[in-house]
PDB file of C-alpha atoms in Angstrom:
ATOM      1  CA  MET A   1       0.000   0.000   0.000  1.00 47.00           C
ATOM      2  CA  PRO A   2       2.752   2.567   0.810  1.00 52.00           C
ATOM      3  CA  ALA A   3       4.446   1.818  -2.512  1.00 53.00           C
ATOM      4  CA  ASN A   4       1.248   2.300  -4.522  1.00 55.00           C
ATOM      5  CA  ALA A   5       0.517   5.601  -2.797  1.00 52.00           C
ATOM      6  CA  LEU A   6       4.038   6.951  -3.204  1.00 53.00           C
ATOM      7  CA  LYS A   7       4.024   6.080  -6.919  1.00 56.00           C
ATOM      8  CA  GLN A   8       1.714   9.070  -7.376  1.00 55.00           C
ATOM      9  CA  LEU A   9       4.575  11.436  -6.575  1.00 55.00           C
ATOM     10  CA  SER A  10       6.407  13.115  -9.439  1.00 57.00           C
ATOM     11  CA  ARG A  11       9.862  12.521  -7.979  1.00 58.00           C
ATOM     12  CA  GLU A  12      11.821   9.433  -8.933  1.00 64.00           C
ATOM     13  CA  LYS A  13      13.471   9.190  -5.507  1.00 64.00           C
ATOM     14  CA  ILE A  14      11.317   8.754  -2.416  1.00 60.00           C
ATOM     15  CA  GLU A  15      12.515   9.536   1.096  1.00 61.00           C
ATOM     16  CA  LEU A  16      11.278   7.311   3.933  1.00 60.00           C
ATOM     17  CA  ALA A  17      12.144   8.346   7.473  1.00 61.00           C
ATOM     18  CA  THR A  18      12.369   6.552  10.763  1.00 58.00           C
ATOM     19  CA  LYS A  19       9.698   6.419  13.426  1.00 61.00           C
ATOM     20  CA  PHE A  20       9.086   8.997  16.145  1.00 65.00           C
ATOM     21  CA  GLY A  21       6.828   9.294  19.170  1.00 71.00           C
ATOM     22  CA  VAL A  22       8.795   7.331  21.763  1.00 76.00           C
ATOM     23  CA  VAL A  23      11.048   9.559  23.886  1.00 79.00           C
ATOM     24  CA  LYS A  24      12.399   6.841  26.168  1.00 79.00           C
ATOM     25  CA  VAL A  25      11.495   3.470  27.605  1.00 77.00           C
ATOM     26  CA  GLU A  26      11.215   3.163  31.374  1.00 81.00           C
ATOM     27  CA  PRO A  27      11.084  -0.189  33.203  1.00 80.00           C
ATOM     28  CA  ASP A  28       7.335   0.088  33.753  1.00 78.00           C
ATOM     29  CA  HIS A  29       6.134   2.347  30.926  1.00 76.00           C
ATOM     30  CA  VAL A  30       6.980   4.047  27.651  1.00 75.00           C
ATOM     31  CA  VAL A  31       7.364   7.835  27.569  1.00 83.00           C
ATOM     32  CA  VAL A  32       5.747   9.305  24.439  1.00 80.00           C
ATOM     33  CA  ASN A  33       5.506  12.821  23.061  1.00 82.00           C
ATOM     34  CA  GLY A  34       3.111  13.960  20.345  1.00 76.00           C
ATOM     35  CA  THR A  35       3.439  17.729  20.569  1.00 79.00           C
ATOM     36  CA  ALA A  36       3.975  19.674  17.369  1.00 74.00           C
ATOM     37  CA  GLU A  37       7.266  21.005  18.710  1.00 79.00           C
ATOM     38  CA  TYR A  38       8.610  17.499  19.350  1.00 81.00           C
ATOM     39  CA  VAL A  39       7.472  16.191  15.967  1.00 76.00           C
ATOM     40  CA  ARG A  40       9.065  19.166  14.255  1.00 76.00           C
ATOM     41  CA  SER A  41      12.346  18.647  16.117  1.00 80.00           C
ATOM     42  CA  CYS A  42      12.359  14.981  15.111  1.00 78.00           C
ATOM     43  CA  CYS A  43      11.796  15.912  11.486  1.00 76.00           C
ATOM     44  CA  GLU A  44      14.556  18.525  11.555  1.00 78.00           C
ATOM     45  CA  ALA A  45      16.984  16.026  13.076  1.00 80.00           C
ATOM     46  CA  THR A  46      16.072  13.406  10.481  1.00 76.00           C
ATOM     47  CA  LEU A  47      16.503  15.832   7.587  1.00 75.00           C
ATOM     48  CA  LYS A  48      19.949  16.763   8.911  1.00 80.00           C
ATOM     49  CA  ARG A  49      20.973  13.171   9.570  1.00 77.00           C
ATOM     50  CA  LEU A  50      19.857  11.958   6.134  1.00 75.00           C
ATOM     51  CA  GLY A  51      21.038  15.060   4.313  1.00 79.00           C
ATOM     52  CA  VAL A  52      17.753  15.474   2.418  1.00 73.00           C
ATOM     53  CA  ASP A  53      15.332  18.320   1.755  1.00 72.00           C
ATOM     54  CA  TYR A  54      12.077  16.440   2.097  1.00 67.00           C
ATOM     55  CA  ILE A  55      10.458  13.395   3.682  1.00 66.00           C
ATOM     56  CA  ASP A  56       7.597  11.554   2.001  1.00 61.00           C
ATOM     57  CA  LEU A  57       6.664   9.025   4.656  1.00 60.00           C
ATOM     58  CA  TYR A  58       7.315   9.433   8.356  1.00 59.00           C
ATOM     59  CA  TYR A  59       6.437   6.549  10.667  1.00 60.00           C
ATOM     60  CA  VAL A  60       4.782   7.226  14.036  1.00 64.00           C
ATOM     61  CA  HIS A  61       5.856   4.511  16.464  1.00 62.00           C
ATOM     62  CA  ARG A  62       3.602   5.393  19.400  1.00 63.00           C
ATOM     63  CA  ILE A  63       0.771   7.935  19.481  1.00 67.00           C
ATOM     64  CA  ASP A  64       0.559  10.358  22.399  1.00 71.00           C
ATOM     65  CA  MET A  65      -3.009   9.966  23.660  1.00 70.00           C
ATOM     66  CA  SER A  66      -2.643  13.061  25.879  1.00 75.00           C
ATOM     67  CA  VAL A  67      -2.262  15.347  22.852  1.00 72.00           C
ATOM     68  CA  PRO A  68      -5.267  15.866  20.522  1.00 68.00           C
ATOM     69  CA  ILE A  69      -4.345  14.790  16.995  1.00 59.00           C
ATOM     70  CA  GLU A  70      -5.275  18.230  15.647  1.00 58.00           C
ATOM     71  CA  GLU A  71      -2.643  19.779  17.926  1.00 61.00           C
ATOM     72  CA  THR A  72       0.042  17.520  16.488  1.00 58.00           C
ATOM     73  CA  ASP A  73      -0.076  19.603  13.342  1.00 49.00           C
ATOM     74  CA  TYR A  74       2.023  17.555  10.955  1.00 49.00           C
ATOM     75  CA  SER A  75       1.440  19.979   8.110  1.00 44.00           C
ATOM     76  CA  SER A  76       3.208  22.734  10.077  1.00 43.00           C
ATOM     77  CA  ILE A  77       6.445  20.788   9.660  1.00 45.00           C
ATOM     78  CA  SER A  78       6.688  22.216   6.132  1.00 41.00           C
ATOM     79  CA  THR A  79       7.146  25.715   7.544  1.00 37.00           C
ATOM     80  CA  GLY A  80      10.209  27.284   9.090  1.00 35.00           C
ATOM     81  CA  LYS A  81      13.870  26.992   8.187  1.00 31.00           C
ATOM     82  CA  PHE A  82      13.703  23.715   6.280  1.00 31.00           C
ATOM     83  CA  HIS A  83      11.760  22.219   3.417  1.00 34.00           C
ATOM     84  CA  GLY A  84      10.915  18.834   4.901  1.00 33.00           C
ATOM     85  CA  TYR A  85       7.290  17.873   5.097  1.00 33.00           C
ATOM     86  CA  LEU A  86       4.869  15.081   5.817  1.00 37.00           C
ATOM     87  CA  HIS A  87       2.040  14.582   3.350  1.00 33.00           C
ATOM     88  CA  ARG A  88      -1.349  15.330   4.870  1.00 32.00           C
ATOM     89  CA  LYS A  89      -3.249  14.638   1.635  1.00 31.00           C
ATOM     90  CA  PRO A  90      -2.949  11.575  -0.635  1.00 31.00           C
ATOM     91  CA  PRO A  91      -0.529  10.015  -0.867  1.00 31.00           C
ATOM     92  CA  SER A  92      -0.507  10.282   2.927  1.00 36.00           C
ATOM     93  CA  PHE A  93      -0.718   8.063   5.927  1.00 41.00           C
ATOM     94  CA  LEU A  94       0.894   7.931   9.312  1.00 42.00           C
ATOM     95  CA  THR A  95       0.992   4.497  10.885  1.00 45.00           C
ATOM     96  CA  VAL A  96       0.271   4.650  14.593  1.00 50.00           C
ATOM     97  CA  GLN A  97      -0.618   2.265  17.354  1.00 53.00           C
ATOM     98  CA  GLU A  98      -4.109   2.573  18.842  1.00 56.00           C
ATOM     99  CA  LEU A  99      -5.163   5.274  16.402  1.00 68.00           C
ATOM    100  CA  PHE A 100      -8.814   4.191  16.583  1.00 74.00           C
ATOM    101  CA  VAL A 101     -10.153   4.152  20.127  1.00 76.00           C
ATOM    102  CA  ARG A 102     -13.579   4.334  21.750  1.00 78.00           C
ATOM    103  CA  GLU A 103     -13.454   8.150  21.887  1.00 79.00           C
ATOM    104  CA  ASN A 104     -13.098   8.628  18.125  1.00 80.00           C
ATOM    105  CA  ALA A 105     -14.479   5.430  16.572  1.00 83.00           C
ATOM    106  CA  ASN A 106     -17.919   6.933  15.961  1.00 86.00           C
ATOM    107  CA  ASP A 107     -16.300   9.733  13.955  1.00 82.00           C
ATOM    108  CA  ILE A 108     -14.716   7.368  11.441  1.00 82.00           C
ATOM    109  CA  LYS A 109     -16.337   7.841   8.026  1.00 82.00           C
ATOM    110  CA  ALA A 110     -14.392   5.209   6.111  1.00 82.00           C
ATOM    111  CA  LYS A 111     -16.146   2.086   4.828  1.00 87.00           C
ATOM    112  CA  PHE A 112     -12.903   0.114   4.665  1.00 87.00           C
ATOM    113  CA  VAL A 113      -9.881   0.228   6.982  1.00 87.00           C
ATOM    114  CA  ILE A 114      -6.521  -1.386   6.207  1.00 86.00           C
ATOM    115  CA  GLU A 115      -4.450  -1.664   9.376  1.00 85.00           C
ATOM    116  CA  ALA A 116      -0.977  -0.758   8.134  1.00 77.00           C
ATOM    117  CA  ALA A 117       0.243  -0.312  11.729  1.00 75.00           C
ATOM    118  CA  ASN A 118       0.500  -2.791  14.566  1.00 79.00           C
ATOM    119  CA  HIS A 119      -2.681  -2.769  16.657  1.00 81.00           C
ATOM    120  CA  PRO A 120      -4.083   0.580  15.425  1.00 83.00           C
ATOM    121  CA  THR A 121      -7.634  -0.342  16.534  1.00 87.00           C
ATOM    122  CA  ASP A 122      -8.336  -1.131  20.165  1.00 85.00           C
ATOM    123  CA  PRO A 123     -11.040  -3.737  21.050  1.00 88.00           C
ATOM    124  CA  GLU A 124     -13.696  -1.178  21.969  1.00 89.00           C
ATOM    125  CA  ALA A 125     -13.212   0.767  18.728  1.00 88.00           C
ATOM    126  CA  ASP A 126     -13.203  -2.515  16.818  1.00 91.00           C
ATOM    127  CA  GLU A 127     -16.644  -3.353  18.190  1.00 92.00           C
ATOM    128  CA  ILE A 128     -18.005   0.112  17.389  1.00 92.00           C
ATOM    129  CA  LEU A 129     -16.709   0.023  13.824  1.00 91.00           C
ATOM    130  CA  ALA A 130     -18.114  -3.466  13.309  1.00 91.00           C
ATOM    131  CA  LYS A 131     -21.567  -2.254  14.339  1.00 92.00           C
ATOM    132  CA  LYS A 132     -21.209   0.574  11.814  1.00 91.00           C
ATOM    133  CA  GLY A 133     -20.487  -1.956   9.080  1.00 91.00           C
ATOM    134  CA  VAL A 134     -16.875  -0.884   8.558  1.00 91.00           C
ATOM    135  CA  VAL A 135     -14.800  -3.647   6.941  1.00 91.00           C
ATOM    136  CA  ILE A 136     -11.389  -3.914   8.591  1.00 92.00           C
ATOM    137  CA  LEU A 137      -8.460  -5.742   7.023  1.00 92.00           C
ATOM    138  CA  PRO A 138      -6.590  -6.624  10.228  1.00 92.00           C
ATOM    139  CA  ASP A 139      -2.937  -5.943  10.896  1.00 90.00           C
ATOM    140  CA  ILE A 140      -2.198  -9.646  11.232  1.00 92.00           C
ATOM    141  CA  TYR A 141      -2.788  -9.922   7.467  1.00 93.00           C
ATOM    142  CA  ALA A 142      -2.104  -6.379   6.220  1.00 90.00           C
ATOM    143  CA  ASN A 143       1.346  -6.419   7.875  1.00 86.00           C
ATOM    144  CA  SER A 144       2.212  -9.975   6.897  1.00 91.00           C
ATOM    145  CA  GLY A 145       3.947  -9.048   3.643  1.00 90.00           C
ATOM    146  CA  GLY A 146       7.079  -7.831   5.406  1.00 88.00           C
ATOM    147  CA  VAL A 147       7.328 -10.935   7.570  1.00 90.00           C
ATOM    148  CA  THR A 148       6.773 -13.137   4.528  1.00 94.00           C
ATOM    149  CA  VAL A 149       9.627 -11.479   2.658  1.00 94.00           C
ATOM    150  CA  SER A 150      11.798 -11.939   5.754  1.00 93.00           C
ATOM    151  CA  TYR A 151      11.018 -15.642   5.440  1.00 95.00           C
ATOM    152  CA  PHE A 152      12.080 -15.461   1.791  1.00 96.00           C
ATOM    153  CA  GLU A 153      15.390 -13.960   2.933  1.00 95.00           C
ATOM    154  CA  TRP A 154      15.909 -16.906   5.286  1.00 95.00           C
ATOM    155  CA  VAL A 155      15.134 -19.331   2.442  1.00 95.00           C
ATOM    156  CA  GLN A 156      17.669 -17.621   0.197  1.00 95.00           C
ATOM    157  CA  ASN A 157      20.291 -17.691   2.937  1.00 94.00           C
ATOM    158  CA  ILE A 158      20.021 -21.425   3.563  1.00 95.00           C
ATOM    159  CA  GLN A 159      19.987 -22.103  -0.173  1.00 92.00           C
ATOM    160  CA  GLY A 160      22.892 -19.782  -0.852  1.00 93.00           C
ATOM    161  CA  PHE A 161      20.980 -18.509  -3.868  1.00 93.00           C
ATOM    162  CA  MET A 162      19.662 -14.970  -4.285  1.00 93.00           C
ATOM    163  CA  TRP A 163      16.310 -14.243  -5.926  1.00 95.00           C
ATOM    164  CA  ASP A 164      15.755 -11.244  -8.163  1.00 93.00           C
ATOM    165  CA  GLU A 165      13.106  -8.658  -7.337  1.00 92.00           C
ATOM    166  CA  GLU A 166      10.599 -10.098  -9.811  1.00 94.00           C
ATOM    167  CA  LYS A 167      10.711 -13.520  -8.168  1.00 95.00           C
ATOM    168  CA  VAL A 168      10.326 -12.024  -4.700  1.00 94.00           C
ATOM    169  CA  ASN A 169       7.275 -10.048  -5.824  1.00 94.00           C
ATOM    170  CA  ASN A 170       5.724 -13.024  -7.585  1.00 96.00           C
ATOM    171  CA  GLU A 171       6.236 -15.317  -4.609  1.00 96.00           C
ATOM    172  CA  LEU A 172       4.868 -12.677  -2.242  1.00 95.00           C
ATOM    173  CA  LYS A 173       1.774 -12.208  -4.411  1.00 95.00           C
ATOM    174  CA  THR A 174       1.154 -15.954  -4.373  1.00 96.00           C
ATOM    175  CA  TYR A 175       1.425 -16.152  -0.587  1.00 95.00           C
ATOM    176  CA  MET A 176      -0.737 -13.065   0.025  1.00 95.00           C
ATOM    177  CA  ILE A 177      -3.526 -14.207  -2.307  1.00 95.00           C
ATOM    178  CA  LYS A 178      -3.502 -17.676  -0.805  1.00 96.00           C
ATOM    179  CA  GLY A 179      -3.447 -16.237   2.709  1.00 95.00           C
ATOM    180  CA  PHE A 180      -6.427 -13.983   2.055  1.00 95.00           C
ATOM    181  CA  LYS A 181      -8.386 -16.864   0.556  1.00 96.00           C
ATOM    182  CA  ASN A 182      -7.659 -18.985   3.631  1.00 96.00           C
ATOM    183  CA  VAL A 183      -8.829 -16.192   5.932  1.00 96.00           C
ATOM    184  CA  LYS A 184     -12.019 -15.685   3.907  1.00 96.00           C
ATOM    185  CA  ASP A 185     -12.742 -19.418   3.986  1.00 96.00           C
ATOM    186  CA  MET A 186     -12.393 -19.362   7.772  1.00 96.00           C
ATOM    187  CA  CYS A 187     -14.752 -16.388   7.946  1.00 96.00           C
ATOM    188  CA  LYS A 188     -17.370 -18.278   5.937  1.00 96.00           C
ATOM    189  CA  THR A 189     -16.983 -21.394   8.088  1.00 96.00           C
ATOM    190  CA  HIS A 190     -17.385 -19.551  11.383  1.00 95.00           C
ATOM    191  CA  ASN A 191     -19.515 -16.613  10.176  1.00 95.00           C
ATOM    192  CA  CYS A 192     -17.072 -14.053  11.538  1.00 94.00           C
ATOM    193  CA  ASP A 193     -15.200 -10.924  10.453  1.00 94.00           C
ATOM    194  CA  LEU A 194     -11.725 -10.833   8.925  1.00 95.00           C
ATOM    195  CA  ARG A 195      -9.939 -10.247  12.224  1.00 94.00           C
ATOM    196  CA  MET A 196     -11.541 -13.202  13.950  1.00 95.00           C
ATOM    197  CA  GLY A 197     -11.070 -15.298  10.828  1.00 95.00           C
ATOM    198  CA  ALA A 198      -7.343 -14.514  10.772  1.00 95.00           C
ATOM    199  CA  PHE A 199      -6.966 -15.188  14.502  1.00 95.00           C
ATOM    200  CA  THR A 200      -8.896 -18.455  14.228  1.00 96.00           C
ATOM    201  CA  LEU A 201      -6.775 -19.601  11.303  1.00 95.00           C
ATOM    202  CA  GLY A 202      -3.574 -18.741  13.158  1.00 94.00           C
ATOM    203  CA  VAL A 203      -4.593 -20.532  16.354  1.00 95.00           C
ATOM    204  CA  LYS A 204      -5.742 -23.562  14.346  1.00 94.00           C
ATOM    205  CA  ARG A 205      -2.381 -23.834  12.606  1.00 93.00           C
ATOM    206  CA  VAL A 206      -0.451 -23.543  15.857  1.00 92.00           C
ATOM    207  CA  ALA A 207      -2.673 -26.215  17.430  1.00 92.00           C
ATOM    208  CA  GLN A 208      -2.161 -28.546  14.479  1.00 91.00           C
ATOM    209  CA  ALA A 209       1.620 -28.049  14.554  1.00 91.00           C
ATOM    210  CA  THR A 210       1.658 -28.660  18.318  1.00 91.00           C
ATOM    211  CA  ILE A 211      -0.135 -31.991  17.893  1.00 89.00           C
ATOM    212  CA  LEU A 212       2.107 -33.073  15.019  1.00 90.00           C
ATOM    213  CA  ARG A 213       5.184 -32.369  17.130  1.00 88.00           C
ATOM    214  CA  GLY A 214       3.798 -34.399  20.014  1.00 86.00           C
ATOM    215  CA  TRP A 215       3.549 -31.431  22.373  1.00 80.00           C
ATOM    216  CA  GLU A 216      -0.125 -31.814  23.244  1.00 66.00           C
ATOM    217  CA  ALA A 217      -1.025 -32.267  26.898  1.00 55.00           C
TER     218      ALA A 217
END
């Protein structure tokens, strides 16, 4: 999805930047900061570190629930002494954890949601969106492409044979199509949504592997 969106840009070279949001990790909690000043400072530091004049996709690692999203004015990053910016309009998306929560779920107007982040929808928001008829493609599937390609890397390493990009893409397409079909079949069998279908399929596979390995109680 990021690749398809970024293809709409006129530039041949696309700049992707690292995540922000986490200030530090304490033993019992994670310190986050979502203020406009902090986001701007992160962007400035990234521009300087990378030696670039713009950023097309900036990844939010942890959202600051104490700061209203409208106050974290990402578009304001384009002002000031540098030319870096985050797209607010298509192609644009910031991937954040727990973006959809009970407090804002009723305001969601989308008919379809693709969870490009890890756990962007909390359980309460998930229930609200389901009642509204919103179709959610869960993170467990939407994020699986990267993990699948990591598996391909492992396969290439043990074979000592490198694939070209076309083969990687073709293999990934095969796995993703097959995976979606398997999830849909599980949804039909148990009359459930995509998230529950994916979870059910995953648990079923782990249970089957456990039995085959003789680990059952």
